[in-house]
Backbone as a printed PyTorch tensor [residue, N CA C, xyz], in Angstrom:
tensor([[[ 14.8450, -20.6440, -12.6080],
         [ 14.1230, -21.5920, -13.4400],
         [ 13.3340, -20.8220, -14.4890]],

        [[ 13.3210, -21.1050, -15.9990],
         [ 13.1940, -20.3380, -16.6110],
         [ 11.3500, -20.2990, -16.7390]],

        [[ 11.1400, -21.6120, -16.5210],
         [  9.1280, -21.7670, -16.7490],
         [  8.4950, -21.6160, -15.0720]],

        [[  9.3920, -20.6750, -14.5080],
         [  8.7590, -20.4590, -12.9230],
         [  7.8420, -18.9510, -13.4010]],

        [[  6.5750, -19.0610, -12.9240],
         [  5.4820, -18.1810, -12.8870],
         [  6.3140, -16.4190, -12.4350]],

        [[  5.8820, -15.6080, -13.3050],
         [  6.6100, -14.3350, -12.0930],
         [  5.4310, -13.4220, -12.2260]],

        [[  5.9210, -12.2620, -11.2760],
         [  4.7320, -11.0460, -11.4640],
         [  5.8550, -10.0160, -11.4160]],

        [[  5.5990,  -8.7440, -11.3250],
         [  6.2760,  -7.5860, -11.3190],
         [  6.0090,  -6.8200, -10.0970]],

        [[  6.9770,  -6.5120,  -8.8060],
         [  6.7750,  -5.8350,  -8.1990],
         [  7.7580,  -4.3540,  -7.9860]],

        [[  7.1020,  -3.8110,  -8.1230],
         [  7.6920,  -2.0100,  -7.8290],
         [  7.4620,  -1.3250,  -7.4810]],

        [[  8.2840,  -0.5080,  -6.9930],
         [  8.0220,   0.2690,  -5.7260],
         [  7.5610,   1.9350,  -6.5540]],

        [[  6.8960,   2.2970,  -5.4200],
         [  6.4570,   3.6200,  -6.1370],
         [  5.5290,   4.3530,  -5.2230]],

        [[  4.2010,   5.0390,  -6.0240],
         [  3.2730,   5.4120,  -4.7260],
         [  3.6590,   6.4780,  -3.5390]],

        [[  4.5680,   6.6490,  -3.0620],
         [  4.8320,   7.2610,  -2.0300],
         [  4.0160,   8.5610,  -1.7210]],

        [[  4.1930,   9.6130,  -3.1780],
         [  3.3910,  10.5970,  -3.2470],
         [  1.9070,  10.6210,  -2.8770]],

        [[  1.5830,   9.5580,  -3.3730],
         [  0.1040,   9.3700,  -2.5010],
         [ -0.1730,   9.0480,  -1.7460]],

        [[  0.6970,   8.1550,  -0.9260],
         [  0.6580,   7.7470,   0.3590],
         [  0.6950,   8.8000,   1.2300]],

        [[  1.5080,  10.3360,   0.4930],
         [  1.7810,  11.2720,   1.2960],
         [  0.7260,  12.0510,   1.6280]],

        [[  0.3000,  12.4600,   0.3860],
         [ -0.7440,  13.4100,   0.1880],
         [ -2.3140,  13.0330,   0.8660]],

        [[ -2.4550,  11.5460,   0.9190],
         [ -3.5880,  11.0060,   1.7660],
         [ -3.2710,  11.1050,   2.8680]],

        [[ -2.0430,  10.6740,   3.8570],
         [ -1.9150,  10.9880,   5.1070],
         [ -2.0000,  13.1920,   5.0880]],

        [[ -1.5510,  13.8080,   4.4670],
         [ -1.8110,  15.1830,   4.6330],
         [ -3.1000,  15.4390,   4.6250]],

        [[ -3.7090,  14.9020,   3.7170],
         [ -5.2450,  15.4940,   3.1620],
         [ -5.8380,  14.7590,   4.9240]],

        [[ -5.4360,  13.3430,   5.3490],
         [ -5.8970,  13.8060,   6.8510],
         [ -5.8580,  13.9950,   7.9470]],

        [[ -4.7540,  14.7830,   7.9350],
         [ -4.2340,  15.3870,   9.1110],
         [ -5.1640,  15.8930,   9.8780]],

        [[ -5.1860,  15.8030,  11.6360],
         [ -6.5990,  16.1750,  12.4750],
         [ -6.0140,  17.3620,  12.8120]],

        [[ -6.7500,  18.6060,  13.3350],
         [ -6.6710,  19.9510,  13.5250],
         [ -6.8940,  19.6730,  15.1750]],

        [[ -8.0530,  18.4300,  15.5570],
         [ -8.1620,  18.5350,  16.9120],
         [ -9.2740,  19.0160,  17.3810]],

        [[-10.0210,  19.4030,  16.5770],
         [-11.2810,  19.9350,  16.6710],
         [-12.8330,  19.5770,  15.8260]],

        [[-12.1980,  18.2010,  15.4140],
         [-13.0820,  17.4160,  14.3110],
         [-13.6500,  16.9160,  14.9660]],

        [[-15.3520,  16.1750,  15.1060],
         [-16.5120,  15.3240,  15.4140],
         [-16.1980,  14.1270,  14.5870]],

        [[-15.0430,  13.4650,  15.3330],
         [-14.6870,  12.3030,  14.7040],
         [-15.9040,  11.1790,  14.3590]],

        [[-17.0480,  11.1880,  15.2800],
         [-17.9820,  10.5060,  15.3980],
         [-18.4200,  10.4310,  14.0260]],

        [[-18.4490,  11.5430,  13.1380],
         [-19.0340,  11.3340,  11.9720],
         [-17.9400,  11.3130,  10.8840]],

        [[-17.1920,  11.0200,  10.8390],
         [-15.9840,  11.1570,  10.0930],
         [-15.9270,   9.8700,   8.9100]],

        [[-16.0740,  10.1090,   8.1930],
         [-15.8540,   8.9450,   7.1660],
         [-14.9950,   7.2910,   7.2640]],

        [[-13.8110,   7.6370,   8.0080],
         [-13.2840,   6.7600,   8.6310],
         [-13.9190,   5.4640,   9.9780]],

        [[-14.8690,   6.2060,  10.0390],
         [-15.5390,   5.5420,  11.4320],
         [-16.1030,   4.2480,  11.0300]],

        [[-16.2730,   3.6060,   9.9640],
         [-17.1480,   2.9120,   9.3630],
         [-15.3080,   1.3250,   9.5980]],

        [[-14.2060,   2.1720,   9.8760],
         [-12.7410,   1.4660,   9.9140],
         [-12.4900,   1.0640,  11.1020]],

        [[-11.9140,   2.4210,  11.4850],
         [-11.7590,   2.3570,  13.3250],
         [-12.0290,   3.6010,  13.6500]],

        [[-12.1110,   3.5780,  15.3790],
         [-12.4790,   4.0980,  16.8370],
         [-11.5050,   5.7050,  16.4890]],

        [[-12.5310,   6.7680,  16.6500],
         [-12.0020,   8.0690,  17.0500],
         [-10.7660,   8.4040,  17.6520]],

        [[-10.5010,   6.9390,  18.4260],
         [ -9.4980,   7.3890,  19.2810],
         [ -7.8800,   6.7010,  18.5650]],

        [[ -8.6080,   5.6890,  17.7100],
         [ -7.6950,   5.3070,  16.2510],
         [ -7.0590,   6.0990,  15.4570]],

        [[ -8.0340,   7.2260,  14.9770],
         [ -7.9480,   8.0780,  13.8810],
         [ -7.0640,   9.2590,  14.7150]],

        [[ -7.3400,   9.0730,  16.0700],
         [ -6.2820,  10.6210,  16.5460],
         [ -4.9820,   9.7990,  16.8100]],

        [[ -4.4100,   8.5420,  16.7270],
         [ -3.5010,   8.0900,  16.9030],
         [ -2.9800,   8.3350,  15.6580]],

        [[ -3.1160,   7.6550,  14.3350],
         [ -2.9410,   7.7950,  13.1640],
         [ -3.0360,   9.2600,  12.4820]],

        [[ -3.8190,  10.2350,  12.6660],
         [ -4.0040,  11.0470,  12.0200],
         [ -3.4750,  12.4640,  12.3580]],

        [[ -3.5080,  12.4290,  13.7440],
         [ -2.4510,  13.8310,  14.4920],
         [ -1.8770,  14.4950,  13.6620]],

        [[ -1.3140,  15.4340,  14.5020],
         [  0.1630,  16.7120,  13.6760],
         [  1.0480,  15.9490,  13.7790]],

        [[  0.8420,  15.7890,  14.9600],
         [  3.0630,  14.9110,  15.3640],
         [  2.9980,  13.7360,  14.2960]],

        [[  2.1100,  12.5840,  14.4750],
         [  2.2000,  11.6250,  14.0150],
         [  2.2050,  11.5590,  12.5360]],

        [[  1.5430,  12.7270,  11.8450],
         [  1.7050,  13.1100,  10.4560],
         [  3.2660,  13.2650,   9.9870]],

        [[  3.5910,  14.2720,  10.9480],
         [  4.5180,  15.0120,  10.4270],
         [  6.1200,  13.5880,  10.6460]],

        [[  5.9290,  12.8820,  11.7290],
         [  6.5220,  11.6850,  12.0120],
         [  6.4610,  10.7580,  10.4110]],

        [[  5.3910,  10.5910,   9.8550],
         [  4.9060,   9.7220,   8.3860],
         [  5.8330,  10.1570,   7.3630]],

        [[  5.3780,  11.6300,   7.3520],
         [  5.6200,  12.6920,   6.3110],
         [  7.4340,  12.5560,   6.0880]],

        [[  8.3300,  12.6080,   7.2240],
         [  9.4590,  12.7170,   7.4230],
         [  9.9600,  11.3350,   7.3180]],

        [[  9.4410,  10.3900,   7.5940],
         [  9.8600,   8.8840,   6.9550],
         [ 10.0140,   8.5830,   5.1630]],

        [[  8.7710,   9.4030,   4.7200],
         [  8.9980,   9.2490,   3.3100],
         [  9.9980,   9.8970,   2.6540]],

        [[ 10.0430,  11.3250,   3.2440],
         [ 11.4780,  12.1660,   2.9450],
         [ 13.2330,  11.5800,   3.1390]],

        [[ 12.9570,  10.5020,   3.7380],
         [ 14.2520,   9.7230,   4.1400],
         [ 14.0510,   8.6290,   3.8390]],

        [[ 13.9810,   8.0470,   2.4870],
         [ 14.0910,   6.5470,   2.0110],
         [ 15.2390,   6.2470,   2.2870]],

        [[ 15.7700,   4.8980,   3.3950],
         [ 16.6200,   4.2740,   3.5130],
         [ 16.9510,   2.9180,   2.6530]],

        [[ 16.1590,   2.4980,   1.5140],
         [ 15.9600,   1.3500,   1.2820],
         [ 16.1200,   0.0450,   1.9640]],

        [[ 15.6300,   0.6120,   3.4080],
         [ 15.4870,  -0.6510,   4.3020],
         [ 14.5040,  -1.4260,   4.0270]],

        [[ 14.3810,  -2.3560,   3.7450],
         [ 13.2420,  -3.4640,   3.4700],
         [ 12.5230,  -3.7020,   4.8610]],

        [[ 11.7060,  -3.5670,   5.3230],
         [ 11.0230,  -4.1480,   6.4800],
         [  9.5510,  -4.7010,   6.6060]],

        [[  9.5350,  -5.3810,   5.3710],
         [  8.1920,  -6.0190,   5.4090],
         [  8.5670,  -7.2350,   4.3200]],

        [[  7.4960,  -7.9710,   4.2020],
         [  7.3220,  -9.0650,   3.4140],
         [  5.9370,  -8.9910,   2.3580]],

        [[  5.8340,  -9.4790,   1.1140],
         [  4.9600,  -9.3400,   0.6490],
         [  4.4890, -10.5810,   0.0680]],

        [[  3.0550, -11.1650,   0.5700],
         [  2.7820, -12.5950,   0.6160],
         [  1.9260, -12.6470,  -0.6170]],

        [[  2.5540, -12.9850,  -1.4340],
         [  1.4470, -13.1460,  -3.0790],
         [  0.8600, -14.4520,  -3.0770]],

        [[ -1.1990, -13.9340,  -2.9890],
         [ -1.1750, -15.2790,  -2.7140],
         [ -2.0830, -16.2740,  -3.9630]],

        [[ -1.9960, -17.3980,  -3.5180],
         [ -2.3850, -18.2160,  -4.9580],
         [ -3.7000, -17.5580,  -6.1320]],

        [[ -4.0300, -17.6180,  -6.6730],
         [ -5.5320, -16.9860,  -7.7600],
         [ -5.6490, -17.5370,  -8.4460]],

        [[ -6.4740, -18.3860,  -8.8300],
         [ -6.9900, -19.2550, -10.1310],
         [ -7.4770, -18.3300, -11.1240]],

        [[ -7.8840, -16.9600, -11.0870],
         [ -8.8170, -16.4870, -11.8440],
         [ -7.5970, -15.8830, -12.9840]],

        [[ -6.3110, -15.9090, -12.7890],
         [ -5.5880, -15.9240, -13.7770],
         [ -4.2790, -16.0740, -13.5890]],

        [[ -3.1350, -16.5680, -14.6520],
         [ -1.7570, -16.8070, -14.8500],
         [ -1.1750, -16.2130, -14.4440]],

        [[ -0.0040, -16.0960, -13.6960],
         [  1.2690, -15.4690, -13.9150],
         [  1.8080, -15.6080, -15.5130]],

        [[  2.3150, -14.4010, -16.0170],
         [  3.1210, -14.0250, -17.0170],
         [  4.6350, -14.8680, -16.6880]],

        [[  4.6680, -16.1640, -17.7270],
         [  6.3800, -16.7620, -17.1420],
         [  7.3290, -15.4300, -17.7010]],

        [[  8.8340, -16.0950, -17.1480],
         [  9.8080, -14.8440, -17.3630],
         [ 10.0180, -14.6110, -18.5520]],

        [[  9.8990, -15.5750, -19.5980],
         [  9.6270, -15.5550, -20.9040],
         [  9.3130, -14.2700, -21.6900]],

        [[  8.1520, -13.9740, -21.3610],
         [  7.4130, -13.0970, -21.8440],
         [  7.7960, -11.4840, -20.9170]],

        [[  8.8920, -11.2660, -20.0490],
         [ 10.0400, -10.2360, -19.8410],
         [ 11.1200, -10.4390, -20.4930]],

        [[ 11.2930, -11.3410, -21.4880],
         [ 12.2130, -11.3340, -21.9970],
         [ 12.2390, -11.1010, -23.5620]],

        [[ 10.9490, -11.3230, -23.6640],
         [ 10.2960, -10.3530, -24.6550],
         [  9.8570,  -9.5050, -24.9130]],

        [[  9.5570,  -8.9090, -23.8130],
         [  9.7630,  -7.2920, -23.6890],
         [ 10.5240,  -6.7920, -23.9120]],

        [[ 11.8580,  -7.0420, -23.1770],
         [ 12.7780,  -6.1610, -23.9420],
         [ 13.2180,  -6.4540, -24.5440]],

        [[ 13.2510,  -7.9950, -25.6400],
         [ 13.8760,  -7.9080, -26.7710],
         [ 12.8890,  -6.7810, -28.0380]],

        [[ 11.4540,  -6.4260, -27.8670],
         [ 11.0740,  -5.8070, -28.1740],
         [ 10.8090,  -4.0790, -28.4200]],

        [[ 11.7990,  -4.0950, -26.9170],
         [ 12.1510,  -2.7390, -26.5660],
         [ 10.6740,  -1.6050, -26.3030]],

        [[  9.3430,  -2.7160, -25.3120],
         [  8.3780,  -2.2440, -24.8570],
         [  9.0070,  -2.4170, -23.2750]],

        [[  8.2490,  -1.5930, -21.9860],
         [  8.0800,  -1.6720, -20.9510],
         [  8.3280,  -3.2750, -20.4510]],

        [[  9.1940,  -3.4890, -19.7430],
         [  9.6550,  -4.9510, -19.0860],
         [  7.8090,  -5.6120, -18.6380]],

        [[  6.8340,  -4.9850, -17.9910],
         [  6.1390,  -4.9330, -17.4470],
         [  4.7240,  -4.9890, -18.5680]],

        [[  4.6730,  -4.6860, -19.6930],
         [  3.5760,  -4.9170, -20.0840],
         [  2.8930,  -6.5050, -20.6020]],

        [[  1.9380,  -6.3140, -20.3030],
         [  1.1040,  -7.5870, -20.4040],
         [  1.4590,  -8.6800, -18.6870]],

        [[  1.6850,  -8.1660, -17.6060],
         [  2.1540,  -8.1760, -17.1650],
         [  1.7960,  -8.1450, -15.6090]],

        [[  1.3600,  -9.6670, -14.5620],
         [  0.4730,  -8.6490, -13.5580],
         [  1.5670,  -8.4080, -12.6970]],

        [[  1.5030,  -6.7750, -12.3090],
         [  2.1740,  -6.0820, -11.3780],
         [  1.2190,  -5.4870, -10.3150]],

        [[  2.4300,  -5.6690,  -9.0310],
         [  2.3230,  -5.2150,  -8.1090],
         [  3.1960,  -3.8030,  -7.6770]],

        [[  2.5990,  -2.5910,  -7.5300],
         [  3.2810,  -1.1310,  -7.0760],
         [  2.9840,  -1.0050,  -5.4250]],

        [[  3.9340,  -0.8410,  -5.1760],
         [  3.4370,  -0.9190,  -3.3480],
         [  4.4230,   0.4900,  -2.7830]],

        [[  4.0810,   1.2810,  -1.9790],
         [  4.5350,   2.1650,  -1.6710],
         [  5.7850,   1.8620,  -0.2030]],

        [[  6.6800,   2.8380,  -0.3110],
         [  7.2680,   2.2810,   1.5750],
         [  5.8650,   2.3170,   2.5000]],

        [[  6.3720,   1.4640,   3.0300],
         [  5.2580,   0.9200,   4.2330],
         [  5.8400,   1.9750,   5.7380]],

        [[  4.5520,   2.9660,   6.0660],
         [  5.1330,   3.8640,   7.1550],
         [  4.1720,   3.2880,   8.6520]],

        [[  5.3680,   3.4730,   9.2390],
         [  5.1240,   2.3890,  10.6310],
         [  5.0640,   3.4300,  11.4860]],

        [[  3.5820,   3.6630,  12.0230],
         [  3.6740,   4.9570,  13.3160],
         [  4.4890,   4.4870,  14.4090]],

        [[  4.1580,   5.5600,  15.6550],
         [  5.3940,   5.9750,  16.3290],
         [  5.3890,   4.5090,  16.8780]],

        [[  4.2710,   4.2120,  17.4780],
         [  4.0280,   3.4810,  18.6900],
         [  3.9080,   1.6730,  17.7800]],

        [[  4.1490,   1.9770,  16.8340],
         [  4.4670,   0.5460,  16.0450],
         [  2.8310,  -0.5110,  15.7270]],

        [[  1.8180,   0.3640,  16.5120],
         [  0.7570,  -0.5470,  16.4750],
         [  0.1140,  -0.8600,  14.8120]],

        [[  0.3270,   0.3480,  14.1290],
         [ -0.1720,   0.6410,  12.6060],
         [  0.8920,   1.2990,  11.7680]],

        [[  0.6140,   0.2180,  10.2740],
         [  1.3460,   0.3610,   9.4580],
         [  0.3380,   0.6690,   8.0790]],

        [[  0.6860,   2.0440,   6.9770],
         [  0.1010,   2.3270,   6.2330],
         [  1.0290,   2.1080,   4.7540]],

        [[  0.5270,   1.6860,   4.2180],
         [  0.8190,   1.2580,   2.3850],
         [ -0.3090,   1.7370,   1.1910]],

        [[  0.7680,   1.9400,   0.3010],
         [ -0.4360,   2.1890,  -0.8890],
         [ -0.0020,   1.3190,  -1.9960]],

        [[ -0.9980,   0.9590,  -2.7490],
         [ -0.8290,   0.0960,  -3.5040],
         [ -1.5660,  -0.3060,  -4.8260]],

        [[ -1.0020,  -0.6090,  -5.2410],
         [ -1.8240,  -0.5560,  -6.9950],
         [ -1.4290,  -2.3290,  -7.3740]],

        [[ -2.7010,  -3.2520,  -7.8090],
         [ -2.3700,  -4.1150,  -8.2480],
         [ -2.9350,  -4.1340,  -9.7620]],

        [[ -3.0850,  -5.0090, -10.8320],
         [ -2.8000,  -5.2450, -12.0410],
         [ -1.8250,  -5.6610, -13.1450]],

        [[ -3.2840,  -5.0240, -14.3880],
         [ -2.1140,  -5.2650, -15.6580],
         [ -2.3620,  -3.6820, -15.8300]],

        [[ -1.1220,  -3.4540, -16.9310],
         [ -1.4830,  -1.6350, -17.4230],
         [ -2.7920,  -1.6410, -18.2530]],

        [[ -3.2240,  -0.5030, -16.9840],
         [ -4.7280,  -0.0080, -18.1510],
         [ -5.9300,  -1.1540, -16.9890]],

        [[ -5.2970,  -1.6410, -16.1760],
         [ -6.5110,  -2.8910, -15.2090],
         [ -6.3130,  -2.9130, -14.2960]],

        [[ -5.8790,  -1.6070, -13.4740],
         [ -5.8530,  -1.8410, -12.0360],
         [ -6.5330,  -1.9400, -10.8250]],

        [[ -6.4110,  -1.6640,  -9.9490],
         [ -7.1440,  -1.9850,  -8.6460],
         [ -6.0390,  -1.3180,  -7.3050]],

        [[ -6.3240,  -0.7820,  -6.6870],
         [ -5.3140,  -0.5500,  -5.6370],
         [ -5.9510,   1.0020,  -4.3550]],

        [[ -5.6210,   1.1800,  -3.9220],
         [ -5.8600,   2.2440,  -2.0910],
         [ -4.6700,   2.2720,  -1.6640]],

        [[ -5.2860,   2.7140,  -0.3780],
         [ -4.6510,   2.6570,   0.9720],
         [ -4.7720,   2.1300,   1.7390]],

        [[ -3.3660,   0.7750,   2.4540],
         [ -3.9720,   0.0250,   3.4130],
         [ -3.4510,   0.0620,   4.6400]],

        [[ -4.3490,   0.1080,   5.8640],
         [ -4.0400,   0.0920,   7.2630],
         [ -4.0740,  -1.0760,   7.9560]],

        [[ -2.6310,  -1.2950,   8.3960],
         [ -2.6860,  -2.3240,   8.7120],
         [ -2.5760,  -2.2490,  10.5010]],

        [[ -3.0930,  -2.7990,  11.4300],
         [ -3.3900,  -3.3490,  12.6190],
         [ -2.4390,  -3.8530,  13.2830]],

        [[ -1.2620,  -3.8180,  14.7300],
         [ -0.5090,  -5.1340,  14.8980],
         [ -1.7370,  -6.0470,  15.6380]],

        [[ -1.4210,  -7.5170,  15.4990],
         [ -2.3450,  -7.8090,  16.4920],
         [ -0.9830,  -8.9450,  17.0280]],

        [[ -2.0170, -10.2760,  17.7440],
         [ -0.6720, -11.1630,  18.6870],
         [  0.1470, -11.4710,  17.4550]],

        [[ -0.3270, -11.8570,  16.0720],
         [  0.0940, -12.5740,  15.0120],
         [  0.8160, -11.8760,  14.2980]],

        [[  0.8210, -10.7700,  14.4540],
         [  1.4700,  -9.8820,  13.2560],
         [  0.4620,  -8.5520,  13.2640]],

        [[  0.9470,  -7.9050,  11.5960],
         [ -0.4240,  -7.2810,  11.4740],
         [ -1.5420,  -7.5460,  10.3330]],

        [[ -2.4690,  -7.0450,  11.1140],
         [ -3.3100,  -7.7380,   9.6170],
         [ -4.0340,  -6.2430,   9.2240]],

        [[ -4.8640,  -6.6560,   8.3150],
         [ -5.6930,  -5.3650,   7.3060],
         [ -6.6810,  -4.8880,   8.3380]],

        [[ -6.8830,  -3.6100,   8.6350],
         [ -7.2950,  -2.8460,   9.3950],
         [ -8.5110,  -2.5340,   8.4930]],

        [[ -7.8830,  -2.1390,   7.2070],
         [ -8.9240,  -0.9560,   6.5150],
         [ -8.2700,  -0.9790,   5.1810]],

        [[ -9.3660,  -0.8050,   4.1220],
         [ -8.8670,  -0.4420,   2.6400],
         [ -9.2690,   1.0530,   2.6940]],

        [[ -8.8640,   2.1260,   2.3440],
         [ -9.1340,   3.1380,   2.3410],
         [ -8.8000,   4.2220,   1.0110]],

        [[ -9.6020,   4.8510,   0.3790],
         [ -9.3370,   5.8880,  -1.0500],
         [ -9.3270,   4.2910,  -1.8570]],

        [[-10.1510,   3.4760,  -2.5960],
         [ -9.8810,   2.4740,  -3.1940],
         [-10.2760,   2.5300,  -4.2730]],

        [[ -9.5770,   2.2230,  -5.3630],
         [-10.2190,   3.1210,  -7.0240],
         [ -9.9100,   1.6550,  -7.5600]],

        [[-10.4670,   1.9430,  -8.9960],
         [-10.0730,   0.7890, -10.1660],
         [ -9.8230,   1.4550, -11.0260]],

        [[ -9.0630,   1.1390, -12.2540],
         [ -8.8750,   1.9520, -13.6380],
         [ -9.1690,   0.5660, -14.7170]]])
């Protein structure tokens, strides 16, 4: 339908998804008690998530993109502004600018699912170019699914 609302989603991120799970990798000898993370979850969270094995388990998922899809991404309603119709991608490239400018997009990284399946980590950038918003998010399983654990490294541009 040509006057159906769209946004832009693309994949990307990974590198930072990487480099934040490296930057916190546990040695095993950290006073988790005071750890920046604590303000998220339980010490005993952060050694689940943050380990050697379980790193290096993350680390080796991103190195092997299967383009398996295994998540869903629920965009949800916002009054505080429009979707861009397809229209205006179709003027993009008759213009021969970025499909994506003027444009709200979503960048979401592969979603890495530790061993034990309880937590799932994403990175993500929402906006327009030049207006973003986006982290790192930990997500929780609970009975329902999973939900947001934690926003974590969360910037704006």
């Amino acid at each position: 339908d040509i006057d159906q609302d769209t946004i832009f989603i693309q994949y990307g991120l990974n590198d930072l998804l990487k480099g934040f799970i490296e930057k916190n990798t546990l040695n095993g000898d950290e006073k988790l008690e005071f750890h920046d993370f604590r303000r998220c979850f339980s010490s005993e969270e952060q050694n689940i998530i943050f380990n050697k094995k379980e790193v290096k388990n993350l680390s080796d998922k991103l190195n092997t993109i299967d383009n398996t899809i295994i998540f869903l991404i629920d965009v949800p309603k916002n009054n505080r502004f429009t979707y861009s119709p397809v229209n205006k991608v179709k003027n993009n490239f008759n213009m021969g600018v970025p499909l994506s400018t003027d444009i709200y997009t979503y960048i979401v990284s592969q979603p890495l699912v530790t061993t034990n399946k309880d937590y799932v980590l994403l990175a993500y950038s929402v906006g327009f170019s030049n207006s973003r918003t986006g982290g790192i998010k930990i997500y929780k399983k609970t009975d329902i699914g999973y939900t947001v654990l934690c926003l974590l490294e969360s910037w704006t541009e």
